[in-house]
mmCIF file of N, CA and C in Angstrom:
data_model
loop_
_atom_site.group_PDB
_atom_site.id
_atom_site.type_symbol
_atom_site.label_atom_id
_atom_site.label_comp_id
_atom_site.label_asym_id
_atom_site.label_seq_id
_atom_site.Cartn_x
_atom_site.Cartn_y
_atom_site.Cartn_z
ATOM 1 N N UNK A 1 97.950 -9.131 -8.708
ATOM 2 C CA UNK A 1 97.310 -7.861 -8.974
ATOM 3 C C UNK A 1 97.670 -7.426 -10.382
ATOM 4 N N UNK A 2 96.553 -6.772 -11.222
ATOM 5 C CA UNK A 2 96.817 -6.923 -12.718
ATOM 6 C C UNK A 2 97.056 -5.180 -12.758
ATOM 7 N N UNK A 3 97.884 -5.191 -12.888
ATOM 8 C CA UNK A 3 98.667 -2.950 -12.975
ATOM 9 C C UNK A 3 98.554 -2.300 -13.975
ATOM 10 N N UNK A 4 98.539 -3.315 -15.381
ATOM 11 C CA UNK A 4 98.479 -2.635 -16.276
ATOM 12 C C UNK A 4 97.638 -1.926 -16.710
ATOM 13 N N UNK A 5 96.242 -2.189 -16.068
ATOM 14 C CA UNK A 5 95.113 -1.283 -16.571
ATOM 15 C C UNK A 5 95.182 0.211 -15.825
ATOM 16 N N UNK A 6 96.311 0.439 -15.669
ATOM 17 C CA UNK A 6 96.021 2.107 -14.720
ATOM 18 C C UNK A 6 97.186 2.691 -16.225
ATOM 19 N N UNK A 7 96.608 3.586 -16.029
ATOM 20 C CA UNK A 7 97.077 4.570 -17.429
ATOM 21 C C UNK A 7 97.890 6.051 -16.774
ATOM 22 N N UNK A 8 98.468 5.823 -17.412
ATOM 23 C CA UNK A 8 99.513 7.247 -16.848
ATOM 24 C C UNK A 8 100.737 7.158 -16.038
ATOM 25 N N UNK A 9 100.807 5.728 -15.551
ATOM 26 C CA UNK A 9 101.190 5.155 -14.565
ATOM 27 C C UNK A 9 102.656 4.902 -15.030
ATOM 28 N N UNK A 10 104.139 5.845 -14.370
ATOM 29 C CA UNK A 10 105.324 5.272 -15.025
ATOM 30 C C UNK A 10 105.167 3.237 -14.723
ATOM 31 N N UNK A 11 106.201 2.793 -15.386
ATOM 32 C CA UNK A 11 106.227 1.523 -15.560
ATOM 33 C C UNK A 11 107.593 1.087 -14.277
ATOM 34 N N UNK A 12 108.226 2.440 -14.441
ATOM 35 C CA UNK A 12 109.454 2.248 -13.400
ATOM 36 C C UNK A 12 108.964 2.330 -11.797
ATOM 37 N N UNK A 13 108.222 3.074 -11.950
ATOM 38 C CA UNK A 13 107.489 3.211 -10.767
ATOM 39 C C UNK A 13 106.390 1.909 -10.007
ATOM 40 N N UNK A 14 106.174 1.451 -10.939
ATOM 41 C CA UNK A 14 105.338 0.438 -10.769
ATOM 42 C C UNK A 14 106.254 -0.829 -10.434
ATOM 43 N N UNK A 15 107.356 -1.287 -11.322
ATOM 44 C CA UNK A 15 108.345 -2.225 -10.704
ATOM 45 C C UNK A 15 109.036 -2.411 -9.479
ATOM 46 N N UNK A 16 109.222 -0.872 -8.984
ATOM 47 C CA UNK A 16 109.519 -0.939 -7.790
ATOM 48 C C UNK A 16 108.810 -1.173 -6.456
ATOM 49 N N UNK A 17 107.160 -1.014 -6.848
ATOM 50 C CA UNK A 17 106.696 -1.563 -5.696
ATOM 51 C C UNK A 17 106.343 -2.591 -5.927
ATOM 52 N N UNK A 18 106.039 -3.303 -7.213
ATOM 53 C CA UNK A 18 105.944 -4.953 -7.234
ATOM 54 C C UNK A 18 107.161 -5.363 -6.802
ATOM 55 N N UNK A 19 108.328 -5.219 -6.777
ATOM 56 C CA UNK A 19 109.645 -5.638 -6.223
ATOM 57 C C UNK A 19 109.190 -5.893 -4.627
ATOM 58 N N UNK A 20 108.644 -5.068 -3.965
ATOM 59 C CA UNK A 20 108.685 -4.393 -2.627
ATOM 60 C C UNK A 20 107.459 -5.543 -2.226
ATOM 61 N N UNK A 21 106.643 -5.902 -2.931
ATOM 62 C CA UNK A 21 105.174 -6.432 -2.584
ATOM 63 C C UNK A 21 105.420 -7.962 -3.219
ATOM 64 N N UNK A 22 106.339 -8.331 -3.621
ATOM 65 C CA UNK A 22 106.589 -10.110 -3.925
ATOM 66 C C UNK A 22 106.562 -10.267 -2.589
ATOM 67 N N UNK A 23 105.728 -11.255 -1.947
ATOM 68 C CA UNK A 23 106.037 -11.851 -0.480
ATOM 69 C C UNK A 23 105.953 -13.602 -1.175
ATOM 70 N N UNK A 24 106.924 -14.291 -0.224
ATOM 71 C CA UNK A 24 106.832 -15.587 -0.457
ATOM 72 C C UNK A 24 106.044 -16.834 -0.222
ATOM 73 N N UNK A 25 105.282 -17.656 -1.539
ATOM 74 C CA UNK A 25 104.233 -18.213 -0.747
ATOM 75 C C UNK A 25 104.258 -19.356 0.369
ATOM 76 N N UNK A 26 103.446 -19.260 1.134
ATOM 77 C CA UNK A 26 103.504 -20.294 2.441
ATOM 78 C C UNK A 26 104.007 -19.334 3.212
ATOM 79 N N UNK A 27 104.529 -18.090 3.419
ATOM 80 C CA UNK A 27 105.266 -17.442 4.376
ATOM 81 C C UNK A 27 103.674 -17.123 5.423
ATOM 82 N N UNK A 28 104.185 -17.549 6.258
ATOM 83 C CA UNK A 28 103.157 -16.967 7.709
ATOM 84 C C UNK A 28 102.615 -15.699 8.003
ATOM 85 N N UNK A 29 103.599 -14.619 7.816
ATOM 86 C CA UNK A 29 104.097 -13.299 7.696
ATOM 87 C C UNK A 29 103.319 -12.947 6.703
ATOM 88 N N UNK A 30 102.704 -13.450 5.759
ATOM 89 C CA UNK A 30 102.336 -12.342 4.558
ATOM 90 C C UNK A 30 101.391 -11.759 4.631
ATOM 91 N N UNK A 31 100.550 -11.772 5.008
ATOM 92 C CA UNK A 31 99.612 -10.730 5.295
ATOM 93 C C UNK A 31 99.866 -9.251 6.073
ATOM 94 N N UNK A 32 100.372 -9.387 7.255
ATOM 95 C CA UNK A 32 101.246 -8.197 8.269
ATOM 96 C C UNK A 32 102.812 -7.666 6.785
ATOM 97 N N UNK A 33 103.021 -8.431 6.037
ATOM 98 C CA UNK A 33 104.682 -8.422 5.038
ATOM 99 C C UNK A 33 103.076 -7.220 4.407
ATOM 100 N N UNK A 34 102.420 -7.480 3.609
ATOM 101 C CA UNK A 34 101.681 -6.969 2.352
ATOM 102 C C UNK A 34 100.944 -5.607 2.899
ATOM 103 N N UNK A 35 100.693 -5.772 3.995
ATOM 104 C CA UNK A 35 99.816 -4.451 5.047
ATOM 105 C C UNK A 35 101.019 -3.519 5.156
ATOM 106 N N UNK A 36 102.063 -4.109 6.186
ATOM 107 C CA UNK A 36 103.472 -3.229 6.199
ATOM 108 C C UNK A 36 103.762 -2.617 4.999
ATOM 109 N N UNK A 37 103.560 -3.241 4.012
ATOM 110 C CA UNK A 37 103.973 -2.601 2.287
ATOM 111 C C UNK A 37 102.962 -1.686 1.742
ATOM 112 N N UNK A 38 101.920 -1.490 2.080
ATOM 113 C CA UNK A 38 100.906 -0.978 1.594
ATOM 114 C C UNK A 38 101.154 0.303 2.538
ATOM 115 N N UNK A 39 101.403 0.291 3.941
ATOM 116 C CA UNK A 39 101.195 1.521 5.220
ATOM 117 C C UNK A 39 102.580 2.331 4.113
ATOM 118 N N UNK A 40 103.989 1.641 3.828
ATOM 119 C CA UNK A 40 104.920 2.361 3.049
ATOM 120 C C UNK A 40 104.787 2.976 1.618
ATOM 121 N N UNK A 41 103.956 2.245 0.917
ATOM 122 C CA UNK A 41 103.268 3.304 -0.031
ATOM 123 C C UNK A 41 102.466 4.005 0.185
ATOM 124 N N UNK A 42 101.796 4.487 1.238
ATOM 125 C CA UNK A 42 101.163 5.263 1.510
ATOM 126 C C UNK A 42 102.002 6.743 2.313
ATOM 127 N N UNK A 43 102.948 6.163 3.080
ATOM 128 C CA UNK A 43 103.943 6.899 3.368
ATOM 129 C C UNK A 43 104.695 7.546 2.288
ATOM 130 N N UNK A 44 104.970 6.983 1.269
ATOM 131 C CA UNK A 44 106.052 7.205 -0.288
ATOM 132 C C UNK A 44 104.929 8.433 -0.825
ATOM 133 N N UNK A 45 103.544 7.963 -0.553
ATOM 134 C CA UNK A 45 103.093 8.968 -1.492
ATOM 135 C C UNK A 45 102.554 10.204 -0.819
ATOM 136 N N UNK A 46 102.901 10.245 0.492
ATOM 137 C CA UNK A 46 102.572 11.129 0.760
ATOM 138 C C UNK A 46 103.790 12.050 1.342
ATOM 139 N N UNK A 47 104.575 11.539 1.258
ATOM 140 C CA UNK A 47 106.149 12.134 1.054
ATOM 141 C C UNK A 47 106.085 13.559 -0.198
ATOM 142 N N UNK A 48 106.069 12.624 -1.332
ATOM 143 C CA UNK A 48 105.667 12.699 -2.626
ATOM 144 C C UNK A 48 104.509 13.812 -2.628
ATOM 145 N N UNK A 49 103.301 13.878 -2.410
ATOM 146 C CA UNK A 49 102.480 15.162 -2.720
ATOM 147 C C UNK A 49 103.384 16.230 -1.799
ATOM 148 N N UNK A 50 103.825 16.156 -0.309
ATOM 149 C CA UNK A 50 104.596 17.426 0.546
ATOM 150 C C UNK A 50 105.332 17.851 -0.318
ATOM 151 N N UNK A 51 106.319 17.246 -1.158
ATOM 152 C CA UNK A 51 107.255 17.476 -1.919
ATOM 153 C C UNK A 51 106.738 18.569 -3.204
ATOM 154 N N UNK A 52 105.253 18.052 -3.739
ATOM 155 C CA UNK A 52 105.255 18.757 -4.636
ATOM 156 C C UNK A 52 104.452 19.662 -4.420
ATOM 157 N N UNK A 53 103.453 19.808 -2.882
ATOM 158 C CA UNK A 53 103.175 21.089 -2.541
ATOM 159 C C UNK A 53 104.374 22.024 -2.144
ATOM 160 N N UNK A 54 105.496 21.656 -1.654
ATOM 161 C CA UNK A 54 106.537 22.595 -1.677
ATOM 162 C C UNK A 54 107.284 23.462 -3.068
ATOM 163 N N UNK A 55 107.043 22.625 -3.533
ATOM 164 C CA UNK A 55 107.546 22.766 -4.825
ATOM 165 C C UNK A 55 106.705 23.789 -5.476
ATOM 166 N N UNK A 56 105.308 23.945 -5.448
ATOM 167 C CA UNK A 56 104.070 24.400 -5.603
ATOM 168 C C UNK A 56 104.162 25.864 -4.882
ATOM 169 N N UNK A 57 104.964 26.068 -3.577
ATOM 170 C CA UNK A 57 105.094 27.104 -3.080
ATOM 171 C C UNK A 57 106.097 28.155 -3.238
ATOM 172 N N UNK A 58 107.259 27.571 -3.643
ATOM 173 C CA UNK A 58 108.179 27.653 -4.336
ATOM 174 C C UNK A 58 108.075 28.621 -5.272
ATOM 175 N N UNK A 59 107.872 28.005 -6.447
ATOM 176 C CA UNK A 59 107.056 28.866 -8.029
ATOM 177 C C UNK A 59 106.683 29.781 -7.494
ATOM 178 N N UNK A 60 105.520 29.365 -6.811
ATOM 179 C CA UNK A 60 104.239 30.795 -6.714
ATOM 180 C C UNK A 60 105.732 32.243 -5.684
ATOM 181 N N UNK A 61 106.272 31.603 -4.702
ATOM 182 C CA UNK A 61 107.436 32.828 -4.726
ATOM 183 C C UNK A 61 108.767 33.264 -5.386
ATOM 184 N N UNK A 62 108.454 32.846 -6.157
ATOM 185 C CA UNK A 62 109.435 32.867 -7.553
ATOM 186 C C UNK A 62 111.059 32.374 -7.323
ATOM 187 N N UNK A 63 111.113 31.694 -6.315
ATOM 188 C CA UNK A 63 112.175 30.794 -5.644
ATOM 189 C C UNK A 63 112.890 29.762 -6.402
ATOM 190 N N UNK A 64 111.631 29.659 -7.091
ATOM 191 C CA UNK A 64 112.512 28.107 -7.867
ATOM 192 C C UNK A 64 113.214 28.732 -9.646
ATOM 193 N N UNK A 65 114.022 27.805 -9.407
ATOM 194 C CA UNK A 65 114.854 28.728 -10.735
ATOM 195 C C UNK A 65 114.533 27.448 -11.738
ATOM 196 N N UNK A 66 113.987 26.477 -11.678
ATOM 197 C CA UNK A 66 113.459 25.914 -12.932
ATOM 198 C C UNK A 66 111.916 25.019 -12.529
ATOM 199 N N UNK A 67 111.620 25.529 -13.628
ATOM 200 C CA UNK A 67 109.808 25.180 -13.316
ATOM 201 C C UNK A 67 109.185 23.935 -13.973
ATOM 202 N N UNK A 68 110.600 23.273 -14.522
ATOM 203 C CA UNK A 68 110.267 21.695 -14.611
ATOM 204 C C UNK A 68 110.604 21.073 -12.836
ATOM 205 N N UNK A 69 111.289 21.805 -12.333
ATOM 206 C CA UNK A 69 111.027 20.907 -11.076
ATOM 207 C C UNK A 69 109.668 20.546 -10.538
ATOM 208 N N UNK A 70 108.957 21.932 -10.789
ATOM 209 C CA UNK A 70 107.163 21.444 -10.574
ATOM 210 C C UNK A 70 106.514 20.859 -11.199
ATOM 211 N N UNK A 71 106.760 20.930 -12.558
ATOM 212 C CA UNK A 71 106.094 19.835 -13.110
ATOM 213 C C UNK A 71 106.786 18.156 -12.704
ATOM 214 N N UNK A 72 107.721 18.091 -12.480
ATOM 215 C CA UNK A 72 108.694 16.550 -12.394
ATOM 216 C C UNK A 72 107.986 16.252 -10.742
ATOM 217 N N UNK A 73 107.747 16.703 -9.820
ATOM 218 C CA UNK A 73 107.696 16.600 -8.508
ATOM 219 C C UNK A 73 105.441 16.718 -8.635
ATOM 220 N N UNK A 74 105.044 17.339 -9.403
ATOM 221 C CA UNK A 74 103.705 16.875 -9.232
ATOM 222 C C UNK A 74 103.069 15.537 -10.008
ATOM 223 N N UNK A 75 104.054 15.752 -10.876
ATOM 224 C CA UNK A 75 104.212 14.488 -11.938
ATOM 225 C C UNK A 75 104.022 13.083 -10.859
ATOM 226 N N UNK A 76 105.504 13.039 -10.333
ATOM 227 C CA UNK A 76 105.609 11.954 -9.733
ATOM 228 C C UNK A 76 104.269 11.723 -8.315
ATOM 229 N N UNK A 77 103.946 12.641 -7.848
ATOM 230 C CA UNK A 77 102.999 12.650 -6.322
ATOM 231 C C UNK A 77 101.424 11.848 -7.600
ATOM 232 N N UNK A 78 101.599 12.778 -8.783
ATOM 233 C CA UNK A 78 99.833 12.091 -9.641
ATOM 234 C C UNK A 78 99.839 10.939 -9.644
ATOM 235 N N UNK A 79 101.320 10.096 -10.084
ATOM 236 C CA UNK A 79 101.730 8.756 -10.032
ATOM 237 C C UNK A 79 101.212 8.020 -8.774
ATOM 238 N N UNK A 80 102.094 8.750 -8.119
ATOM 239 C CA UNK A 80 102.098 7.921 -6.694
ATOM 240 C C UNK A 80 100.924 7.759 -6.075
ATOM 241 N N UNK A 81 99.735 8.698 -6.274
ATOM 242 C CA UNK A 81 98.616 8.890 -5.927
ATOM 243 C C UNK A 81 97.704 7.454 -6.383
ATOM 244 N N UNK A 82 98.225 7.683 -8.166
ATOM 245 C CA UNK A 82 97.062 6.666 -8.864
ATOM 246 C C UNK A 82 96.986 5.104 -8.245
ATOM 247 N N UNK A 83 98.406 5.152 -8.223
ATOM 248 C CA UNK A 83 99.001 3.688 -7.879
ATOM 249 C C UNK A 83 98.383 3.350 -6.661
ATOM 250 N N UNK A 84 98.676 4.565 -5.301
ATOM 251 C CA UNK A 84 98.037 4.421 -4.064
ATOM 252 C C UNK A 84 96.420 3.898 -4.338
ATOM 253 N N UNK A 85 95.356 4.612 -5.094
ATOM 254 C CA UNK A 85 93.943 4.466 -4.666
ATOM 255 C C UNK A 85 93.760 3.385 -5.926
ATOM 256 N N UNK A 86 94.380 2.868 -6.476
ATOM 257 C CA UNK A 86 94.487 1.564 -7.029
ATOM 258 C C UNK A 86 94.645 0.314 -6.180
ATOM 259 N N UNK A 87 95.607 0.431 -5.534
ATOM 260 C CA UNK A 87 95.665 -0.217 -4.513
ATOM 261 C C UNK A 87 94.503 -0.548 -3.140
ATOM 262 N N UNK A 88 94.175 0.669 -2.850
ATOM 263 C CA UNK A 88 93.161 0.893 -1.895
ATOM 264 C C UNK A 88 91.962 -0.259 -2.348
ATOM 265 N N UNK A 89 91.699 0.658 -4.001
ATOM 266 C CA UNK A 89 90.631 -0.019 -4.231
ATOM 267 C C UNK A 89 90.451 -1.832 -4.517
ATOM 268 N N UNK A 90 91.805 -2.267 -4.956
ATOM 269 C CA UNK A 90 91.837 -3.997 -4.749
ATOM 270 C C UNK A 90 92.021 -4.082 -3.492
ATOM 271 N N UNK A 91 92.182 -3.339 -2.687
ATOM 272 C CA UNK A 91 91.706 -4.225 -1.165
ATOM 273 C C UNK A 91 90.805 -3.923 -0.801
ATOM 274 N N UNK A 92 89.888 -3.054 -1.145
ATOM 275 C CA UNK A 92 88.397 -2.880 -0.612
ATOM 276 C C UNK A 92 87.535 -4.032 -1.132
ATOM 277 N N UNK A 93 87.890 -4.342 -2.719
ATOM 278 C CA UNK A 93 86.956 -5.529 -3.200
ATOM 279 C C UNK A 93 87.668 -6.643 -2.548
ATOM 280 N N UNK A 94 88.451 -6.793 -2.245
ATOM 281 C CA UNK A 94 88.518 -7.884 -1.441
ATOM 282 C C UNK A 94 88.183 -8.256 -0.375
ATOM 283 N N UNK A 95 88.550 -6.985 0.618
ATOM 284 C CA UNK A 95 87.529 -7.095 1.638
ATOM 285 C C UNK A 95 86.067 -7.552 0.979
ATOM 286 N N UNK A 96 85.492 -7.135 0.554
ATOM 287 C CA UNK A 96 84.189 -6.929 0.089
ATOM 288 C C UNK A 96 83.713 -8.337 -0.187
ATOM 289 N N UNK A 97 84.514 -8.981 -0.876
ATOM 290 C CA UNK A 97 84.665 -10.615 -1.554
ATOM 291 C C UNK A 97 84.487 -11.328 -0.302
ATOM 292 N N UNK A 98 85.520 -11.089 0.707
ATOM 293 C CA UNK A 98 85.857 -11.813 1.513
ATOM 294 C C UNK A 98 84.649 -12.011 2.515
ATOM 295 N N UNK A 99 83.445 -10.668 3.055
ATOM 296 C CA UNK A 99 82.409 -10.420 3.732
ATOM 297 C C UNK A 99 81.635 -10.859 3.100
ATOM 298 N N UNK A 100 81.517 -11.317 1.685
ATOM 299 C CA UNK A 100 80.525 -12.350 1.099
ATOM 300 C C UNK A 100 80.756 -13.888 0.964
ATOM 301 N N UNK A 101 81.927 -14.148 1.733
ATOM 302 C CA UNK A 101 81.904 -15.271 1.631
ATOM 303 C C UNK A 101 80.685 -16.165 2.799
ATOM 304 N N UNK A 102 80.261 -17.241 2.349
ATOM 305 C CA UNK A 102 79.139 -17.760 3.297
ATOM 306 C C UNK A 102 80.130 -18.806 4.530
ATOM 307 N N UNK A 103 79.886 -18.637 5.684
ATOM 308 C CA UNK A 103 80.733 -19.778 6.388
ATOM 309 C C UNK A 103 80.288 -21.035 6.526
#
């Protein structure tokens, strides 16, 4: 999967789920290994937006005593987001690839 074309995208952030998404080849498992990894970034990022709608609620009741926490916490959920429907979208064309294949 080629990552670099997503823009905005920390780089640290991105290593850690290529870390998470190396599965080994010939492993039997990899498909259920790469799905399982994908259901957990989806979980991470939606951790990640709660976090920064809280954070979001926060401010607005004047609770939070520094207002880079909202920016650092929506920051990271925009990330996590891009990366997520990046993802989505190389497995939709693949699906897609794959339903054109002729048998």
């Amino acid at each position: 999967m080629d990552i670099t074309q997503l823009s905005g995208v920390s780089s640290d952030y991105l290593n850690t789920f290529a870390k998470k998404e190396a599965l080994v080849p010939g492993d039997d498992d990899s498909f259920s290994a790469a799905l399982s990894t994908a259901m957990k970034s989806v979980d991470e990022t939606n951790d990640l937006q709660n976090t920064a709608e809280s954070e979001e609620v926060r401010f607005a009741l004047g609770e939070a005593e520094n207002p880079h926490d909202l920016l650092i916490a929506e920051t990271k959920a925009n990330v996590a987001l891009q990366y997520t429907v990046a993802v989505r979208d190389k497995l939709i064309d693949g699906y897609k690839e794959i339903m054109q294949m002729s048998i």
